[in-house]
Short mmCIF file of C-alpha atoms in Angstrom, two decimals:
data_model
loop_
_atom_site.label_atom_id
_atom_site.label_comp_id
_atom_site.label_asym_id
_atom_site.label_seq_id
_atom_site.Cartn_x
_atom_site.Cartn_y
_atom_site.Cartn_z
CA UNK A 1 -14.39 -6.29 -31.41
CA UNK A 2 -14.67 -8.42 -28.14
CA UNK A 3 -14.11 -6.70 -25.46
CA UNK A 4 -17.16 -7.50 -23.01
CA UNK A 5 -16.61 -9.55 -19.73
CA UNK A 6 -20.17 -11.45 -20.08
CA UNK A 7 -21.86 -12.19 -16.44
CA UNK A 8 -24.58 -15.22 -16.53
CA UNK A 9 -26.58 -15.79 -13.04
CA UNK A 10 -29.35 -16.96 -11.56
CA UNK A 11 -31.93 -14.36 -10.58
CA UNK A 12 -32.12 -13.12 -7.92
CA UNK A 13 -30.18 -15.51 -5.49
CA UNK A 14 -27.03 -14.81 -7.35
CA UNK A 15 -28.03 -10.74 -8.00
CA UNK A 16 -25.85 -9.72 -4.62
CA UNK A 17 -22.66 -11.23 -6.31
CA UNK A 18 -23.08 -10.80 -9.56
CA UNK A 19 -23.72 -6.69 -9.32
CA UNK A 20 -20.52 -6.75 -6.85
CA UNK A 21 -18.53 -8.57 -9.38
CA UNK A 22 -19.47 -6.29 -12.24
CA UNK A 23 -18.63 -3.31 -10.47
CA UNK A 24 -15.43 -4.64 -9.23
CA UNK A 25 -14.55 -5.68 -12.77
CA UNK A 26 -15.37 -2.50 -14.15
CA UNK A 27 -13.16 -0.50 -11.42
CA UNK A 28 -10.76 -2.44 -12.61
CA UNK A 29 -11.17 -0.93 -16.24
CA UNK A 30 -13.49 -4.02 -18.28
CA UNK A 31 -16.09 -3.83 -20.12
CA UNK A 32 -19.01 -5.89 -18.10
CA UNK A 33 -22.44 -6.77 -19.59
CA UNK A 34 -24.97 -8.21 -16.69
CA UNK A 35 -28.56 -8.54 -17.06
CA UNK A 36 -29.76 -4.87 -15.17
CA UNK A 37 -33.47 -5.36 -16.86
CA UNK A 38 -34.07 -8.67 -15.22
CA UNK A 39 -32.39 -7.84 -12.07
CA UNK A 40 -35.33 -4.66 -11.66
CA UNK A 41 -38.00 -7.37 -12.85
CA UNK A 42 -38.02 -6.78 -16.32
CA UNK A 43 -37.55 -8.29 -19.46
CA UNK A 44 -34.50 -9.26 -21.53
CA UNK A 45 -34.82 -10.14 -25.40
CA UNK A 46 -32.96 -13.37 -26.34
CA UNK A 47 -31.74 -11.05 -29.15
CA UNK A 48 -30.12 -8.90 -27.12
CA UNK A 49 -28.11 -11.81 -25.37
CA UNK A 50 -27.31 -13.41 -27.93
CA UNK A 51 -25.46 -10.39 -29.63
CA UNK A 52 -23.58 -9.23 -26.35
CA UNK A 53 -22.52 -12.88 -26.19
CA UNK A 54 -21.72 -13.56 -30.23
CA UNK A 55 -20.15 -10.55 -31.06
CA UNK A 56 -19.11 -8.48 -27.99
CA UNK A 57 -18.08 -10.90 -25.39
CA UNK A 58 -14.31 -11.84 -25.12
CA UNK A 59 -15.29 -13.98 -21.54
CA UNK A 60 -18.44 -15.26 -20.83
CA UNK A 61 -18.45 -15.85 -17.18
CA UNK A 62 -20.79 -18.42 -15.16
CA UNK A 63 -22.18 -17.75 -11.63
CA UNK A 64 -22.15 -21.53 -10.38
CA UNK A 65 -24.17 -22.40 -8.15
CA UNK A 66 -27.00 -24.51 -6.49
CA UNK A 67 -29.28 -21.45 -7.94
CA UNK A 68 -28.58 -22.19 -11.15
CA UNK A 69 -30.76 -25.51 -10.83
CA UNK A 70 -34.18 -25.74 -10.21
CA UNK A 71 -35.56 -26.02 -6.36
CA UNK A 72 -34.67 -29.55 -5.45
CA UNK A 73 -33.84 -30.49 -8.57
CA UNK A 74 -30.18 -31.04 -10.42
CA UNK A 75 -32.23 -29.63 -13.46
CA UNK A 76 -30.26 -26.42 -14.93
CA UNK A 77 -33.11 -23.49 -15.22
CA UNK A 78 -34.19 -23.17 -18.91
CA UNK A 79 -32.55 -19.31 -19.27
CA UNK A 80 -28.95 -20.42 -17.87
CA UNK A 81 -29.10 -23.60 -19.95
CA UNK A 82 -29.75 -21.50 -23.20
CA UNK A 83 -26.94 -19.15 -22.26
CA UNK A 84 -24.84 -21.98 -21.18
CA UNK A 85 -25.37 -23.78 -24.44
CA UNK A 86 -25.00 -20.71 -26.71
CA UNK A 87 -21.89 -19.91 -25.37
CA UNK A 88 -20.46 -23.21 -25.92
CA UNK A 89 -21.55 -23.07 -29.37
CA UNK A 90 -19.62 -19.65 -30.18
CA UNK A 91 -16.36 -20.79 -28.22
CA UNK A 92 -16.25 -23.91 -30.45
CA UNK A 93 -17.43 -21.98 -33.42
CA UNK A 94 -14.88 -19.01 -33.08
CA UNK A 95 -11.97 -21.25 -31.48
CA UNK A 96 -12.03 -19.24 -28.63
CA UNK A 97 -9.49 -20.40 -26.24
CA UNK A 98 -10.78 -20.17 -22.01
CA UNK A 99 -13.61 -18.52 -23.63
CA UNK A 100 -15.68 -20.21 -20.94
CA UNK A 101 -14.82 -19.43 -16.89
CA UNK A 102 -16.61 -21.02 -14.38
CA UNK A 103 -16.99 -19.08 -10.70
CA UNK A 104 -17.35 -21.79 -8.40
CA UNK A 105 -20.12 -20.59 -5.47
CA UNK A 106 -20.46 -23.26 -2.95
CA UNK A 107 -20.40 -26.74 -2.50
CA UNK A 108 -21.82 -27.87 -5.69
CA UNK A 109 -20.44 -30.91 -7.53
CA UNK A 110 -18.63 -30.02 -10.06
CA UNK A 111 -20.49 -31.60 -13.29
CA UNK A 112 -24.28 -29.79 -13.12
CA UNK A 113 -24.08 -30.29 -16.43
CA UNK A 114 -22.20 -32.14 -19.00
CA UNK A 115 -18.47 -30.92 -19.86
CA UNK A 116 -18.70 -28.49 -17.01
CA UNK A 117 -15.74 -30.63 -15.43
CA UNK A 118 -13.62 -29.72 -18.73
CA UNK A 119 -13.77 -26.08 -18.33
CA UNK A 120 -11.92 -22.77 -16.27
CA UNK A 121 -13.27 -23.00 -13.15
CA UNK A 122 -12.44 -20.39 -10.13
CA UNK A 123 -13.41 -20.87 -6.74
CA UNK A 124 -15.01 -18.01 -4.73
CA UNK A 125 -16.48 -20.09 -2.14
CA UNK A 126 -14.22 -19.21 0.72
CA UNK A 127 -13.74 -15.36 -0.13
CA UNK A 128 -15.28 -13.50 -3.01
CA UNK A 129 -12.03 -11.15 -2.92
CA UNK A 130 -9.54 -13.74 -3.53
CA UNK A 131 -11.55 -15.52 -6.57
CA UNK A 132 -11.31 -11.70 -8.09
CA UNK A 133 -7.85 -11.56 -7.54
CA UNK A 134 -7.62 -15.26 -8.97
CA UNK A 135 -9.57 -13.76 -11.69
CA UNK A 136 -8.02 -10.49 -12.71
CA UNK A 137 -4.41 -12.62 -12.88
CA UNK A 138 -6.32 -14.88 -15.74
CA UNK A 139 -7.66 -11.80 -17.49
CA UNK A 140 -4.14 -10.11 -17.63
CA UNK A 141 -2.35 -13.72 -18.76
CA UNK A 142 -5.14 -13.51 -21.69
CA UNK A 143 -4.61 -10.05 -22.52
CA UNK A 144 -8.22 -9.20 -22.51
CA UNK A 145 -8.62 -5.57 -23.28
CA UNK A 146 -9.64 -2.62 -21.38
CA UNK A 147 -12.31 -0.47 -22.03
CA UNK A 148 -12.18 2.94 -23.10
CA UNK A 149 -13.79 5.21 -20.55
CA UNK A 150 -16.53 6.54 -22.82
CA UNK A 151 -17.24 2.80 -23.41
CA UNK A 152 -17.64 1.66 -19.94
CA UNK A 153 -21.00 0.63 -18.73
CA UNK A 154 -20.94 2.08 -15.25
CA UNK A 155 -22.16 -0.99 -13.50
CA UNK A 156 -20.79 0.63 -10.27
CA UNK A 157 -22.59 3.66 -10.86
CA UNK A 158 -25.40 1.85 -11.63
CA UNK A 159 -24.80 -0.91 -8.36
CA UNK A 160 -24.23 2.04 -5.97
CA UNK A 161 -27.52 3.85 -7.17
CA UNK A 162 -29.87 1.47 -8.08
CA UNK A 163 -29.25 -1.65 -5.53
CA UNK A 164 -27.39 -0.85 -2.38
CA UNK A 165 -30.06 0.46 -0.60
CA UNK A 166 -30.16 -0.78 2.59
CA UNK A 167 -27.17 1.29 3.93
CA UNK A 168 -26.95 4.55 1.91
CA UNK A 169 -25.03 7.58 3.08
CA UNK A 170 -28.33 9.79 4.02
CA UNK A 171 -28.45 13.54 5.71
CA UNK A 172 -27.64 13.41 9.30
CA UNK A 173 -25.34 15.21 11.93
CA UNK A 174 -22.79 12.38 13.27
CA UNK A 175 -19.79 12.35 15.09
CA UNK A 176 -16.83 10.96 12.87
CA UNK A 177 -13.75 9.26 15.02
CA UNK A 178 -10.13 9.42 13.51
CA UNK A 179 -7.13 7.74 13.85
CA UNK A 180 -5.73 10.93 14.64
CA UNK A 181 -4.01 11.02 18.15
CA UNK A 182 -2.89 14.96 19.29
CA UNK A 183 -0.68 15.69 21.95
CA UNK A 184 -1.88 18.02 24.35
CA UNK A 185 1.11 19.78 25.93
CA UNK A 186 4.86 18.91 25.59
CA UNK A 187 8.21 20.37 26.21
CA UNK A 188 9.51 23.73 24.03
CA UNK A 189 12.47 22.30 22.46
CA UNK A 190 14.65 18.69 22.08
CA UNK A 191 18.44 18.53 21.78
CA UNK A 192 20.85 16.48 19.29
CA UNK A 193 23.84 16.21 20.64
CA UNK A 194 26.97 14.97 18.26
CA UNK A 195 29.54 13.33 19.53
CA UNK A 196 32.81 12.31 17.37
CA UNK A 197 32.04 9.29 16.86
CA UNK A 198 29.34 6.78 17.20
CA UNK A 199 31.40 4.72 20.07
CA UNK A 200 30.86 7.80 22.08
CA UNK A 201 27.41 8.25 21.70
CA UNK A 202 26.99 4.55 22.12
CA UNK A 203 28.95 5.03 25.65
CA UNK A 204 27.05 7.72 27.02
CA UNK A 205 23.75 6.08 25.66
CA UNK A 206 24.39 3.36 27.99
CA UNK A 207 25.10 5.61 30.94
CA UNK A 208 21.69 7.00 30.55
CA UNK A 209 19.80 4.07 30.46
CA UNK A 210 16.54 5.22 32.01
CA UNK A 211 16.28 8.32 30.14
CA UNK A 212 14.16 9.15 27.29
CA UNK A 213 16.33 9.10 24.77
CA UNK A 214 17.68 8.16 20.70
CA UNK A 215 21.02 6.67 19.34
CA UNK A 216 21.36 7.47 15.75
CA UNK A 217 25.00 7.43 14.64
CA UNK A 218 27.17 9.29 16.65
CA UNK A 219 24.21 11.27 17.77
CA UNK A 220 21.46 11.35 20.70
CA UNK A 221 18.30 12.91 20.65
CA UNK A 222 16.90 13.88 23.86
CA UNK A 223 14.40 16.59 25.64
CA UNK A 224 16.71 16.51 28.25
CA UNK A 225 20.71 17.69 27.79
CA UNK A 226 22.06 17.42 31.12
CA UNK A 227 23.15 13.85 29.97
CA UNK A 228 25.35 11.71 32.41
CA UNK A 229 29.09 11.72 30.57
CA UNK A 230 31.10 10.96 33.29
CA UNK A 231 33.26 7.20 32.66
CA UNK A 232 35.16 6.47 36.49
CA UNK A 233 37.72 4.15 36.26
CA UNK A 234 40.90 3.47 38.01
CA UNK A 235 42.49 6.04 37.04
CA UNK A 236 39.80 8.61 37.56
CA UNK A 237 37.00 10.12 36.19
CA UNK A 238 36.73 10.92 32.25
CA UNK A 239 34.20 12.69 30.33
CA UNK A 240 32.69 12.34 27.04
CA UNK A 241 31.28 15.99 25.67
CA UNK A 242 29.36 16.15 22.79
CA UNK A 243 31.11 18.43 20.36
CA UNK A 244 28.05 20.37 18.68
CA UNK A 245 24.88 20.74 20.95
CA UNK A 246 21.71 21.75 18.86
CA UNK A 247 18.93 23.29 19.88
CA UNK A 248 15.56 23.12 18.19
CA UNK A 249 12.30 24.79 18.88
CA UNK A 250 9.29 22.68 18.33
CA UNK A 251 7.14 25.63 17.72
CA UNK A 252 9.99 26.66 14.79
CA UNK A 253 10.16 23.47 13.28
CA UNK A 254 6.71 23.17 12.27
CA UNK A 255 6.72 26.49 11.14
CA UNK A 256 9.38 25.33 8.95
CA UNK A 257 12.64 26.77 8.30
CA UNK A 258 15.46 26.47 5.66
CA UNK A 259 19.21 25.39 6.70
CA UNK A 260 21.57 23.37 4.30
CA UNK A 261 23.50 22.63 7.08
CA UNK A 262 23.20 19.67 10.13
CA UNK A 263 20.81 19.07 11.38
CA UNK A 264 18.47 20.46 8.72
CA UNK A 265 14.61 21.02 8.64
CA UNK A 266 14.35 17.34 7.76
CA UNK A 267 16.84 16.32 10.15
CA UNK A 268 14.93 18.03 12.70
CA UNK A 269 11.60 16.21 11.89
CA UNK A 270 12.71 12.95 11.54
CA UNK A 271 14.90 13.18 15.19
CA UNK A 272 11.48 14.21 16.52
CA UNK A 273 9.69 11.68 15.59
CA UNK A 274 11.80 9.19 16.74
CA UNK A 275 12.22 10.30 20.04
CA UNK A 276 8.40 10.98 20.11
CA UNK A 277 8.37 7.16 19.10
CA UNK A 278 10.63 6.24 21.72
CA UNK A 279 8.52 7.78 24.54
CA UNK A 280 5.18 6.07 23.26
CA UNK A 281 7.14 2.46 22.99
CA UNK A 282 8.61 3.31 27.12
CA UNK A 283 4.99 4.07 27.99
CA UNK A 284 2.99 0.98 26.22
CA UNK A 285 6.57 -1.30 28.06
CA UNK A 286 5.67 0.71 31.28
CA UNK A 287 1.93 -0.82 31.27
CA UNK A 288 3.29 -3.72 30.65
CA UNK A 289 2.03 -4.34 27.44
CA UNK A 290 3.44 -6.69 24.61
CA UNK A 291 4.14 -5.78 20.95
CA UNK A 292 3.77 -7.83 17.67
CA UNK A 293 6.77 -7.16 14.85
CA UNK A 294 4.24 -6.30 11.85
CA UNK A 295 5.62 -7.05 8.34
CA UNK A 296 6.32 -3.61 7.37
CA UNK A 297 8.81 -3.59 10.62
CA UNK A 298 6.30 -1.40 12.85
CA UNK A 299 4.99 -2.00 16.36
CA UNK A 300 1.69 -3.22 17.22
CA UNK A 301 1.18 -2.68 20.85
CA UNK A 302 -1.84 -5.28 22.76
CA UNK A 303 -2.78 -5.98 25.73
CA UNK A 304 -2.88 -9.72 27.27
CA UNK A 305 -4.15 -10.69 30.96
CA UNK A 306 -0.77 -9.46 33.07
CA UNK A 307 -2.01 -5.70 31.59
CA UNK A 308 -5.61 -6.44 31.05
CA UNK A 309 -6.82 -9.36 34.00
CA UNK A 310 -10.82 -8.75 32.86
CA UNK A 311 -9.91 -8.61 28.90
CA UNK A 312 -12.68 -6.40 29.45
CA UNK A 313 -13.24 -1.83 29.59
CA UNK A 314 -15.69 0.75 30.28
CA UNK A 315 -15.49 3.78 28.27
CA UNK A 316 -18.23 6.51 27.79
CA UNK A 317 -18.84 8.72 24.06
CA UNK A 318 -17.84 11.84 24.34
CA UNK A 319 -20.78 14.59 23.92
CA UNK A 320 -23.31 11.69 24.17
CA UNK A 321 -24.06 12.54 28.01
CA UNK A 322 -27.41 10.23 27.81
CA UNK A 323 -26.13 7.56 26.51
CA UNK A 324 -24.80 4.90 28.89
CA UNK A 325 -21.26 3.59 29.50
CA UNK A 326 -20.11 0.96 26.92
CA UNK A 327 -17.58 -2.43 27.62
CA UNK A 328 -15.95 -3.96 24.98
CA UNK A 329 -13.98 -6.77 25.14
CA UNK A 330 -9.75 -6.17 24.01
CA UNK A 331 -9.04 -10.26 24.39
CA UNK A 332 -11.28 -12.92 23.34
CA UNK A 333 -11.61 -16.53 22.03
CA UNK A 334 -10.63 -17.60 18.46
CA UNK A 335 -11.66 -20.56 17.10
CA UNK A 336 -9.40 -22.97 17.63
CA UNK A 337 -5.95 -20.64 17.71
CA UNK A 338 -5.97 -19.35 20.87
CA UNK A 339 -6.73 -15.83 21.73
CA UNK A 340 -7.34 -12.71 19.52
CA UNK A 341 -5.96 -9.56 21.02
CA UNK A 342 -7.08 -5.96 19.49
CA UNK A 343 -4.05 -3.95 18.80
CA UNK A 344 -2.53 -0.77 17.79
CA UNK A 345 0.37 0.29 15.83
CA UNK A 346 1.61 4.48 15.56
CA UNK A 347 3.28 6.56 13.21
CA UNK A 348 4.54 10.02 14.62
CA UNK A 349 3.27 13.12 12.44
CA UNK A 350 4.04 16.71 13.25
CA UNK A 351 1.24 18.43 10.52
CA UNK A 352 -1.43 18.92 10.72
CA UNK A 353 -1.46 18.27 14.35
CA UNK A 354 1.57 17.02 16.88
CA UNK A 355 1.24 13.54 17.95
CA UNK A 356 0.12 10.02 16.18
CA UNK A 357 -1.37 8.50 13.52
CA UNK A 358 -2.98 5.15 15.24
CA UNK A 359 -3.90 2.18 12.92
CA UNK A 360 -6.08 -1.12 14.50
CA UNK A 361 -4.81 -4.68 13.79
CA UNK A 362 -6.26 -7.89 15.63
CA UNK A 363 -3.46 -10.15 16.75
CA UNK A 364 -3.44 -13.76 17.50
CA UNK A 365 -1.86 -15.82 20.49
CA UNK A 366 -2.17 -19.38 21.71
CA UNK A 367 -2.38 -19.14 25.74
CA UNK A 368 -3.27 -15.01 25.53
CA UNK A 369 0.87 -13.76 25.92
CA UNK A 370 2.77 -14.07 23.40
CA UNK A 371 1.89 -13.60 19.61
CA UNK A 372 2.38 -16.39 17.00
CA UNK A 373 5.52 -15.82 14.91
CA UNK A 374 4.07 -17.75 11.91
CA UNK A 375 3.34 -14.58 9.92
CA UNK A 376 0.71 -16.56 7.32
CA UNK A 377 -1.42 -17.97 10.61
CA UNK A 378 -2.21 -14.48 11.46
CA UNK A 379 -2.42 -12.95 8.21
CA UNK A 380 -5.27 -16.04 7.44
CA UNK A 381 -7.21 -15.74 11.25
CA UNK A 382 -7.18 -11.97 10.87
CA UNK A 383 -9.15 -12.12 7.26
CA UNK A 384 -11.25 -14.54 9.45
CA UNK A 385 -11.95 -12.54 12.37
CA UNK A 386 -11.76 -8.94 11.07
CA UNK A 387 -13.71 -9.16 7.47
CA UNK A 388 -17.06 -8.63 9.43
CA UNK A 389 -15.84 -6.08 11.51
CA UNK A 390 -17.21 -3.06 9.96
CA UNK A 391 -16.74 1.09 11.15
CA UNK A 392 -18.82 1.08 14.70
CA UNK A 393 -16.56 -2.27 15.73
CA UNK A 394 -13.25 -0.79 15.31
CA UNK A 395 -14.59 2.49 16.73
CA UNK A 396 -15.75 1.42 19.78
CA UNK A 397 -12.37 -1.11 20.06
CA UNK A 398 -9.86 1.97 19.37
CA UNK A 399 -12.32 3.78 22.27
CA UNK A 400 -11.67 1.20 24.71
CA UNK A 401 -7.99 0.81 23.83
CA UNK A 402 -7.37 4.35 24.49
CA UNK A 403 -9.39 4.45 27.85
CA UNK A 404 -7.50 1.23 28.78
CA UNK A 405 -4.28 2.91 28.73
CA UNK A 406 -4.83 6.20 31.06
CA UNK A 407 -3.21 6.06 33.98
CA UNK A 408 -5.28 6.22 37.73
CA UNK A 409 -5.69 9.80 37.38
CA UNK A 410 -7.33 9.94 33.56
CA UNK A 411 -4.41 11.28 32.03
CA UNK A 412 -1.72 9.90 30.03
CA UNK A 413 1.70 11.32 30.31
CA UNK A 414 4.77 10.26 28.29
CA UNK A 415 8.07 10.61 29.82
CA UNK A 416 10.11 13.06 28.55
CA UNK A 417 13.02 12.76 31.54
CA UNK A 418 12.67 16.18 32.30
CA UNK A 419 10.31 18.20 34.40
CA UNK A 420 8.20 18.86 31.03
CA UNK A 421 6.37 15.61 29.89
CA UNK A 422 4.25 15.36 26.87
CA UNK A 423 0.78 15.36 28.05
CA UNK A 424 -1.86 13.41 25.00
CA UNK A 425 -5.34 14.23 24.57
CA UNK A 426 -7.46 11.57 26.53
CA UNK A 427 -8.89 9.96 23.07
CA UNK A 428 -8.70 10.16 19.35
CA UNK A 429 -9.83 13.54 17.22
CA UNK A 430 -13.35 13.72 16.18
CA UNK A 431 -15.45 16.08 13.40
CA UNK A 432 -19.36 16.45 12.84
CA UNK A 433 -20.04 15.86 9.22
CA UNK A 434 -24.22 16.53 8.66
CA UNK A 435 -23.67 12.95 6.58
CA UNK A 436 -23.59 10.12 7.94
CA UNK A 437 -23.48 6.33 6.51
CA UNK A 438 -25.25 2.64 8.54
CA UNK A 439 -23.16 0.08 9.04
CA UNK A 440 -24.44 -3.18 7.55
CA UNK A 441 -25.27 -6.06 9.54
CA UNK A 442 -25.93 -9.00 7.41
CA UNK A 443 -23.07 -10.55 7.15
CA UNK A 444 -23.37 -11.47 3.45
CA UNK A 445 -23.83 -7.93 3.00
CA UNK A 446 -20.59 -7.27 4.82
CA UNK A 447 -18.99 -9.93 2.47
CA UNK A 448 -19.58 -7.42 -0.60
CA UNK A 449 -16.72 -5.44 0.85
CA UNK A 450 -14.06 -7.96 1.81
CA UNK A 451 -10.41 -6.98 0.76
CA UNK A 452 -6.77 -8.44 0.82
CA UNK A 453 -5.42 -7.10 3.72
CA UNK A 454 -2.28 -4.75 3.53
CA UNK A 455 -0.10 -3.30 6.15
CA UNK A 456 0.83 0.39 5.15
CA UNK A 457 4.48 0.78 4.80
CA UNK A 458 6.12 2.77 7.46
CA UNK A 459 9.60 4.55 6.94
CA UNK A 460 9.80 4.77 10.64
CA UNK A 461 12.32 1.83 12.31
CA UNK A 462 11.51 -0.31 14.63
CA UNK A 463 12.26 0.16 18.35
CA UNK A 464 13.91 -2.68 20.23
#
């Protein structure tokens, strides 16, 4: 039965790719056979290749390249000419349709070798990720079957054991950052107040323009419940009462409690966190900062040079007392776009801790203000800018970001309108883990682990 994905390369220029490949392939449930002997400098029987290829292989894949010819020369190596030719030979044997796939490296012509124009080929020049994905569509369209798990060969087993190497996960106590973001102190309770219709609550919305507050429907959520409900007029003054005033407890609802009736335990949460939303947005609009409409509807929040003049900030580690202040730039230079901008988008959570989830996006602008609305210029420029960013980059950018937005006095208070505010913790929460994993730093390392980007859906609206 064929069902082997068959991997020919040139060793060892092409090993870093090829072993990636396979152990993408096989995460994605194939059946891969690469060359493992020759890659750790042994040696291969033709035998053996020609079975896997004859009888087993339902692809036989090419790694083109400039490596596949010899040194200055447009001569294909002996091996990869042999496999080459022997697959040929089955494909037109069997009358295997797309039998054949070339994966297009670099910049090499396209006819190294006779008929090589005529056949599949995919390009993975530009990004190794999007040739896979170009790849896995033409493996489903062929219905080329999965492997049974006993079956599989464990090529990334065998790549994550035997090859990576340079930046293994070894024994050591380090400090791990999250993208958690706890409050620190905040108000007891909130209020909903329902009104009898949403006109009302509208109205009396309006009247309290400059307090912290959320419309949904015909009611308003709000720390504070002294709200302003009196309409003058000509003929006097007139006032708008909600007609049910609730009450919650912070400290009960993430306890948890059970009511069938308004507002519920769910009701509860999700009025929480959009007034906990609300205060973040009136803080980042109070620093004057400006926010990008992400795809999934959510706000990412950046600095540009009204907010930031020096693009640049000083933060310190926290319990790393010898180590010396760092400065990290939040706007820079990109290509020829414009300006990148780091950003940051938040969900509100209440478990396991009150306060935000925070996720890192790079944004693009043309004069350093306001973002580019073309939604496929910054999804391109931030593959481009962000696919060698790697843990320690975003890290030390979230750092900065966060000491960039305290206020004179270190702290950063959200408004709550009342004489309560919510108080967050001056930076992100951190663990020690006694494991701890290096960064690469060649790039064409970093490349290995390139992947489509995708914004996480968010349930949350968006704030205006």
């Amino acid at each position: 039965m064929r069902d082997t994905i068959f991997i020919s390369h040139a060793t060892p220029e092409d090993n870093e790719f090829t072993i990636w490949l396979a152990s993408r392939l096989e995460l994605l449930g194939y059946k891969v056979w690469i060359d493992k002997k020759e890659l750790l400098g042994g040696e291969t029987f033709w035998e053996t290749i020609e079975s896997a290829i004859k009888i087993n292989a339902t692809k036989f894949l090419l790694v083109y390249s400039k490596h596949i010819c010899y040194p200055n020369s447009t001569e294909i190596k002996a091996g990869i000419q042999k496999e080459i030719d022997f697959a040929r030979s089955v494909m037109a044997d069997d009358n295997l349709n797309d039998f054949f796939i070339i994966l297009h490296m670099d910049d090499t012509g396209y006819d190294l070798f006779p008929g090589s124009r005529d056949l599949n080929q995919i390009a993975f020049s530009e990004n190794w990720a999007e040739g896979l994905t170009v790849l896995q569509k033409k493996l489903i369209r062929d219905n080329v079957v999965k492997a049974n798990f006993h079956d599989m060969d464990e090529a990334a087993t065998w790549y994550l054991n035997n090859y990576i190497v340079k930046n293994p996960i070894v024994e050591k106590k380090e400090l791990y950052y999250t993208n958690w973001w706890s409050v620190k102190s905040l108000p007891t309770s909130f209020f909903i107040l329902r009104f009898t219709n949403e006109k009302q609550a509208s109205t009396v919305a309006s009247l309290n323009d400059g307090c912290l507050l959320v419309q949904d429907s015909n009611c308003i959520t709000t720390f504070n419940k002294d709200l302003k409900v009196d309409i003058k007029d000509n003929f006097g003054t007139t006032q708008i009462k909600p007609v049910d005033i609730f009450e919650i407890k912070i400290g009960d609802l993430i306890l948890g409690y059970e009511k069938e009736s308004f507002p519920s335990h769910r009701d509860a949460e999700n009025h929480l966190k959009k007034l906990f939303k609300r205060s973040l947005h009136s803080y980042f609009k109070s620093k004057k900062m400006f926010w990008y409409d992400m795809s999934n509807k959510n706000l990412a929040y950046y600095h540009t040079y009204s907010s930031l003049p020096t693009s640049k900030v000083k933060f310190d580690f926290p319990y790393r007392a010898d180590v010396k202040s760092k400065t990290k730039n939040l706007i820079g230079k990109h290509l020829d776009v414009g300006k990148w901008h780091f950003a940051v988008s938040a969900k509100t959570a209440l478990a396991p801790f009150v306060g935000f989830h925070l996720k890192s996006h790079i944004i693009f602008s043309k004069s350093g203000y306001q973002a580019i609305e073309n939604k496929d210029i910054q999804h391109s420029h931030r593959r481009k800018k962000g696919k060698l960013m790697f843990n320690e980059e975003w890290r030390d950018l979230l750092l900065a970001f966060m000491k960039s937005i305290e206020n004179s006095d270190g702290n950063i208070i959200l408004s709550t309108s009342t004489e309560t505010d919510i108080i967050m913790k001056p930076s992100v929460e951190t663990f020690w883990s006694d494991f701890g994993y290096i960064d690469p730093k060649d790039w064409k390392r970093q490349e290995l682990f390139v992947q489509p980007d995708r914004d996480d859906m968010d349930e949350e609206p968006e704030l205006e």
